[in-house]
């Protein structure tokens, strides 16, 4: 299961998205998150969902990796959608005792499932096509206006990027520890709930020790290279917007306009704005 989680990994390439400025990718991702929650009918939702598949093709990253990122959260998607089935109002489509499924509940479940999957996929595109260094620079540049309030923008961006980069490392370390414990005869899959919780202790303790050791080694490596924060630092690569960024911005603007038109001209499927 842990091997299926690919969040935080970067895959080098020469695709359209790899050539984009990280700042533009972060901005477009933020706009996409906002607009997908503004969809009110199936047409506008379909526009946003199919645009994700276009982005996946442009990234030129193996579809298997995106499938893994969705597979890791499929239980959460199904569980959340199942709960929303029973929270709709109106005439019931199916009813049994105190349980009832309405058309509004079905619509909400579909919208929730598509939104979660779309957000996971489009977020994966950002990390798959952006190196940790570029991601740090992009976040720092976007948060630069906060420096007037004496907020240490560079340190915040560095911590966010390191935390994101450490996700696949810690997952790999967890998988190794679990394999080692199983080789020693540990039973991690059978027993009741409390038994499984107790079985995790031999995994969590060495995992925390390994995480602190890696953090200490990273801190020592940064100090040995005279890292003292962002003040006075220069960059080998200067971020500049290119034609790829303006082209992506134009395409996404057209998509967003299409969503707005659909919301205004077509009847709303979700009255509550879920």
Short mmCIF file of C-alpha atoms in Angstrom, two decimals:
data_model
loop_
_atom_site.label_atom_id
_atom_site.label_comp_id
_atom_site.label_asym_id
_atom_site.label_seq_id
_atom_site.Cartn_x
_atom_site.Cartn_y
_atom_site.Cartn_z
CA UNK A 1 0.00 0.00 0.00
CA UNK A 2 2.79 2.43 0.91
CA UNK A 3 4.45 1.88 -2.45
CA UNK A 4 1.31 3.19 -4.15
CA UNK A 5 1.75 6.69 -2.66
CA UNK A 6 3.75 8.85 -5.05
CA UNK A 7 3.03 12.30 -3.59
CA UNK A 8 6.12 14.49 -3.37
CA UNK A 9 8.13 12.69 -6.04
CA UNK A 10 9.66 14.48 -9.01
CA UNK A 11 10.17 12.89 -12.43
CA UNK A 12 12.53 14.83 -14.74
CA UNK A 13 11.38 15.42 -18.29
CA UNK A 14 11.13 17.87 -21.18
CA UNK A 15 7.37 18.20 -21.46
CA UNK A 16 5.34 21.37 -21.79
CA UNK A 17 4.66 21.40 -18.05
CA UNK A 18 8.27 20.76 -17.11
CA UNK A 19 9.24 23.93 -18.98
CA UNK A 20 6.68 26.11 -17.20
CA UNK A 21 7.59 28.53 -14.43
CA UNK A 22 6.82 26.98 -11.00
CA UNK A 23 5.07 30.19 -9.93
CA UNK A 24 2.62 29.90 -12.79
CA UNK A 25 1.96 26.25 -12.00
CA UNK A 26 1.19 27.08 -8.37
CA UNK A 27 -1.09 29.96 -9.40
CA UNK A 28 -2.97 27.82 -11.93
CA UNK A 29 -3.33 25.00 -9.40
CA UNK A 30 -4.80 27.42 -6.86
CA UNK A 31 -7.23 28.81 -9.44
CA UNK A 32 -8.24 25.29 -10.47
CA UNK A 33 -9.00 24.36 -6.84
CA UNK A 34 -11.22 27.43 -6.50
CA UNK A 35 -13.09 26.91 -9.76
CA UNK A 36 -13.75 23.20 -9.36
CA UNK A 37 -15.68 24.02 -6.19
CA UNK A 38 -17.69 26.63 -8.11
CA UNK A 39 -19.10 24.05 -10.55
CA UNK A 40 -22.87 23.75 -10.16
CA UNK A 41 -23.89 21.31 -12.89
CA UNK A 42 -22.56 18.23 -14.64
CA UNK A 43 -21.45 20.13 -17.75
CA UNK A 44 -19.20 22.52 -15.84
CA UNK A 45 -17.92 19.63 -13.71
CA UNK A 46 -17.13 17.63 -16.86
CA UNK A 47 -15.20 20.57 -18.32
CA UNK A 48 -13.01 20.78 -15.22
CA UNK A 49 -12.57 16.99 -15.03
CA UNK A 50 -11.61 16.53 -18.69
CA UNK A 51 -9.19 19.44 -18.48
CA UNK A 52 -7.28 17.40 -15.88
CA UNK A 53 -6.79 14.56 -18.36
CA UNK A 54 -5.41 17.08 -20.85
CA UNK A 55 -2.90 18.23 -18.24
CA UNK A 56 -1.91 14.63 -17.53
CA UNK A 57 -1.16 14.07 -21.21
CA UNK A 58 0.91 17.25 -21.40
CA UNK A 59 3.03 16.16 -18.44
CA UNK A 60 4.24 13.03 -20.29
CA UNK A 61 4.44 11.18 -16.99
CA UNK A 62 3.39 7.52 -16.97
CA UNK A 63 -0.37 7.11 -16.36
CA UNK A 64 0.48 4.30 -13.92
CA UNK A 65 1.92 6.86 -11.51
CA UNK A 66 -1.27 8.90 -11.56
CA UNK A 67 -3.28 5.71 -11.09
CA UNK A 68 -1.19 4.95 -8.00
CA UNK A 69 -1.86 8.40 -6.54
CA UNK A 70 -5.62 7.88 -6.95
CA UNK A 71 -5.49 4.27 -5.75
CA UNK A 72 -3.97 5.42 -2.47
CA UNK A 73 -7.04 7.52 -1.59
CA UNK A 74 -9.78 5.48 -3.29
CA UNK A 75 -11.12 4.25 0.06
CA UNK A 76 -11.52 7.83 1.31
CA UNK A 77 -13.31 8.79 -1.93
CA UNK A 78 -15.73 5.86 -1.73
CA UNK A 79 -16.39 6.36 1.98
CA UNK A 80 -17.03 10.09 1.62
CA UNK A 81 -19.29 9.56 -1.40
CA UNK A 82 -21.25 6.83 0.39
CA UNK A 83 -21.91 9.15 3.32
CA UNK A 84 -23.14 11.92 1.04
CA UNK A 85 -25.66 9.57 -0.58
CA UNK A 86 -27.80 9.64 2.58
CA UNK A 87 -27.64 13.39 3.25
CA UNK A 88 -29.70 14.68 0.34
CA UNK A 89 -33.15 16.23 0.59
CA UNK A 90 -36.19 15.71 -1.61
CA UNK A 91 -38.06 12.67 -2.86
CA UNK A 92 -36.22 9.42 -2.09
CA UNK A 93 -35.04 7.25 -4.96
CA UNK A 94 -34.46 4.32 -2.59
CA UNK A 95 -35.61 3.95 1.00
CA UNK A 96 -35.21 1.32 3.70
CA UNK A 97 -36.32 2.08 7.26
CA UNK A 98 -34.46 5.24 8.33
CA UNK A 99 -32.08 5.14 5.35
CA UNK A 100 -32.97 6.93 2.15
CA UNK A 101 -31.13 7.91 -1.00
CA UNK A 102 -32.33 10.95 -2.91
CA UNK A 103 -31.40 12.41 -6.27
CA UNK A 104 -29.73 15.32 -4.48
CA UNK A 105 -27.66 12.85 -2.45
CA UNK A 106 -26.53 11.04 -5.60
CA UNK A 107 -25.55 14.33 -7.23
CA UNK A 108 -23.58 15.38 -4.16
CA UNK A 109 -21.78 12.02 -4.01
CA UNK A 110 -20.76 12.25 -7.67
CA UNK A 111 -19.54 15.83 -7.32
CA UNK A 112 -17.53 15.01 -4.18
CA UNK A 113 -15.88 11.97 -5.81
CA UNK A 114 -14.96 13.79 -9.02
CA UNK A 115 -13.65 16.83 -7.14
CA UNK A 116 -11.42 14.81 -4.80
CA UNK A 117 -9.97 12.68 -7.61
CA UNK A 118 -9.40 15.74 -9.80
CA UNK A 119 -7.65 17.60 -6.99
CA UNK A 120 -5.36 14.64 -6.25
CA UNK A 121 -4.44 14.26 -9.92
CA UNK A 122 -3.79 17.94 -10.60
CA UNK A 123 -1.78 18.27 -7.36
CA UNK A 124 0.30 15.26 -8.39
CA UNK A 125 1.11 16.99 -11.67
CA UNK A 126 2.69 19.89 -9.76
CA UNK A 127 5.09 17.69 -7.78
CA UNK A 128 5.76 15.27 -10.66
CA UNK A 129 6.86 18.05 -13.03
CA UNK A 130 8.52 20.49 -10.61
CA UNK A 131 11.84 19.87 -8.89
CA UNK A 132 12.07 20.60 -5.14
CA UNK A 133 14.46 23.51 -5.81
CA UNK A 134 12.12 25.13 -8.33
CA UNK A 135 9.16 24.54 -6.05
CA UNK A 136 10.95 26.27 -3.19
CA UNK A 137 11.86 29.25 -5.39
CA UNK A 138 8.30 29.48 -6.72
CA UNK A 139 6.69 29.44 -3.28
CA UNK A 140 9.21 31.96 -1.98
CA UNK A 141 8.64 34.37 -4.84
CA UNK A 142 4.87 34.16 -4.48
CA UNK A 143 5.05 34.76 -0.73
CA UNK A 144 7.60 37.57 -1.10
CA UNK A 145 5.04 40.36 -0.37
CA UNK A 146 4.66 38.94 3.16
CA UNK A 147 8.26 39.89 3.92
CA UNK A 148 7.14 43.48 4.56
CA UNK A 149 5.47 42.09 7.71
CA UNK A 150 8.86 40.63 8.76
CA UNK A 151 7.73 37.09 7.92
CA UNK A 152 10.62 34.80 6.98
CA UNK A 153 9.31 33.77 3.60
CA UNK A 154 12.37 31.81 2.50
CA UNK A 155 12.39 29.65 5.64
CA UNK A 156 8.66 28.92 5.27
CA UNK A 157 9.09 27.91 1.64
CA UNK A 158 12.09 25.75 2.50
CA UNK A 159 10.22 23.94 5.29
CA UNK A 160 7.21 23.30 3.05
CA UNK A 161 9.36 21.87 0.29
CA UNK A 162 11.45 19.70 2.63
CA UNK A 163 8.27 18.33 4.25
CA UNK A 164 6.85 17.51 0.82
CA UNK A 165 10.10 15.94 -0.33
CA UNK A 166 10.37 13.81 2.81
CA UNK A 167 7.00 12.11 2.21
CA UNK A 168 8.29 9.49 -0.29
CA UNK A 169 11.48 9.06 1.77
CA UNK A 170 9.57 8.30 4.97
CA UNK A 171 7.17 6.02 3.13
CA UNK A 172 10.08 4.06 1.71
CA UNK A 173 11.64 3.86 5.17
CA UNK A 174 8.33 2.64 6.63
CA UNK A 175 8.07 -0.08 4.01
CA UNK A 176 11.60 -1.27 4.79
CA UNK A 177 10.90 -1.37 8.52
CA UNK A 178 7.65 -3.30 7.99
CA UNK A 179 9.44 -5.82 5.77
CA UNK A 180 12.17 -6.24 8.38
CA UNK A 181 9.62 -6.78 11.16
CA UNK A 182 7.71 -9.33 9.08
CA UNK A 183 10.97 -11.18 8.38
CA UNK A 184 11.42 -11.44 12.16
CA UNK A 185 7.98 -13.03 12.53
CA UNK A 186 5.90 -9.96 13.40
CA UNK A 187 2.20 -10.28 12.58
CA UNK A 188 0.97 -6.89 11.32
CA UNK A 189 -2.22 -7.87 9.50
CA UNK A 190 -4.23 -10.19 11.74
CA UNK A 191 -5.90 -9.73 15.11
CA UNK A 192 -8.40 -7.21 16.45
CA UNK A 193 -8.15 -3.43 16.26
CA UNK A 194 -6.17 -3.01 19.49
CA UNK A 195 -3.85 -5.83 18.45
CA UNK A 196 -3.02 -4.08 15.19
CA UNK A 197 -2.41 -0.81 17.05
CA UNK A 198 0.07 -2.55 19.36
CA UNK A 199 1.75 -4.18 16.36
CA UNK A 200 2.50 -0.70 14.96
CA UNK A 201 4.69 0.24 17.94
CA UNK A 202 7.75 -1.72 16.68
CA UNK A 203 7.32 0.20 13.40
CA UNK A 204 6.70 3.71 14.71
CA UNK A 205 9.62 3.80 17.14
CA UNK A 206 12.38 3.02 14.57
CA UNK A 207 10.56 5.25 12.05
CA UNK A 208 10.70 8.24 14.41
CA UNK A 209 14.35 7.51 15.20
CA UNK A 210 15.15 7.33 11.48
CA UNK A 211 13.21 10.54 10.77
CA UNK A 212 15.05 12.48 13.49
CA UNK A 213 18.38 11.10 12.28
CA UNK A 214 17.64 12.19 8.71
CA UNK A 215 16.55 15.63 9.94
CA UNK A 216 19.76 15.97 11.96
CA UNK A 217 21.91 14.91 9.00
CA UNK A 218 20.10 17.39 6.76
CA UNK A 219 20.59 20.20 9.28
CA UNK A 220 24.30 19.39 9.58
CA UNK A 221 24.67 19.31 5.79
CA UNK A 222 22.97 22.70 5.45
CA UNK A 223 25.10 24.25 8.19
CA UNK A 224 28.32 22.86 6.69
CA UNK A 225 27.39 24.64 3.46
CA UNK A 226 26.96 27.92 5.40
CA UNK A 227 23.18 28.05 5.06
CA UNK A 228 21.79 30.86 7.21
CA UNK A 229 18.37 31.49 5.72
CA UNK A 230 17.30 33.52 2.72
CA UNK A 231 18.92 36.86 3.53
CA UNK A 232 21.58 37.78 1.00
CA UNK A 233 21.23 34.55 -0.96
CA UNK A 234 21.57 34.49 -4.74
CA UNK A 235 20.09 32.00 -7.20
CA UNK A 236 21.72 30.07 -9.99
CA UNK A 237 18.44 29.98 -11.91
CA UNK A 238 16.36 33.14 -12.27
CA UNK A 239 12.64 32.51 -12.68
CA UNK A 240 11.11 34.09 -15.77
CA UNK A 241 7.70 33.66 -17.36
CA UNK A 242 7.89 32.21 -20.86
CA UNK A 243 5.53 31.57 -23.75
CA UNK A 244 4.57 28.24 -22.17
CA UNK A 245 3.28 30.03 -19.09
CA UNK A 246 1.20 32.54 -21.04
CA UNK A 247 -0.19 29.76 -23.25
CA UNK A 248 -1.24 27.71 -20.21
CA UNK A 249 -2.78 30.79 -18.60
CA UNK A 250 -4.78 31.53 -21.75
CA UNK A 251 -6.10 27.97 -22.05
CA UNK A 252 -7.11 27.85 -18.41
CA UNK A 253 -8.82 31.24 -18.73
CA UNK A 254 -10.92 29.85 -21.59
CA UNK A 255 -11.82 26.82 -19.47
CA UNK A 256 -12.82 28.99 -16.55
CA UNK A 257 -14.97 31.20 -18.79
CA UNK A 258 -16.69 28.05 -20.06
CA UNK A 259 -17.43 26.99 -16.48
CA UNK A 260 -18.89 30.41 -15.64
CA UNK A 261 -21.10 30.37 -18.74
CA UNK A 262 -22.36 26.87 -17.91
CA UNK A 263 -23.16 27.93 -14.36
CA UNK A 264 -25.09 30.96 -15.58
CA UNK A 265 -26.93 29.46 -18.57
CA UNK A 266 -27.64 25.89 -17.42
CA UNK A 267 -29.78 24.78 -14.46
CA UNK A 268 -27.84 24.07 -11.29
CA UNK A 269 -27.53 20.44 -10.22
CA UNK A 270 -26.23 21.31 -6.77
CA UNK A 271 -28.45 23.88 -5.15
CA UNK A 272 -26.37 24.01 -2.00
CA UNK A 273 -23.11 24.82 -3.88
CA UNK A 274 -21.37 21.69 -2.60
#
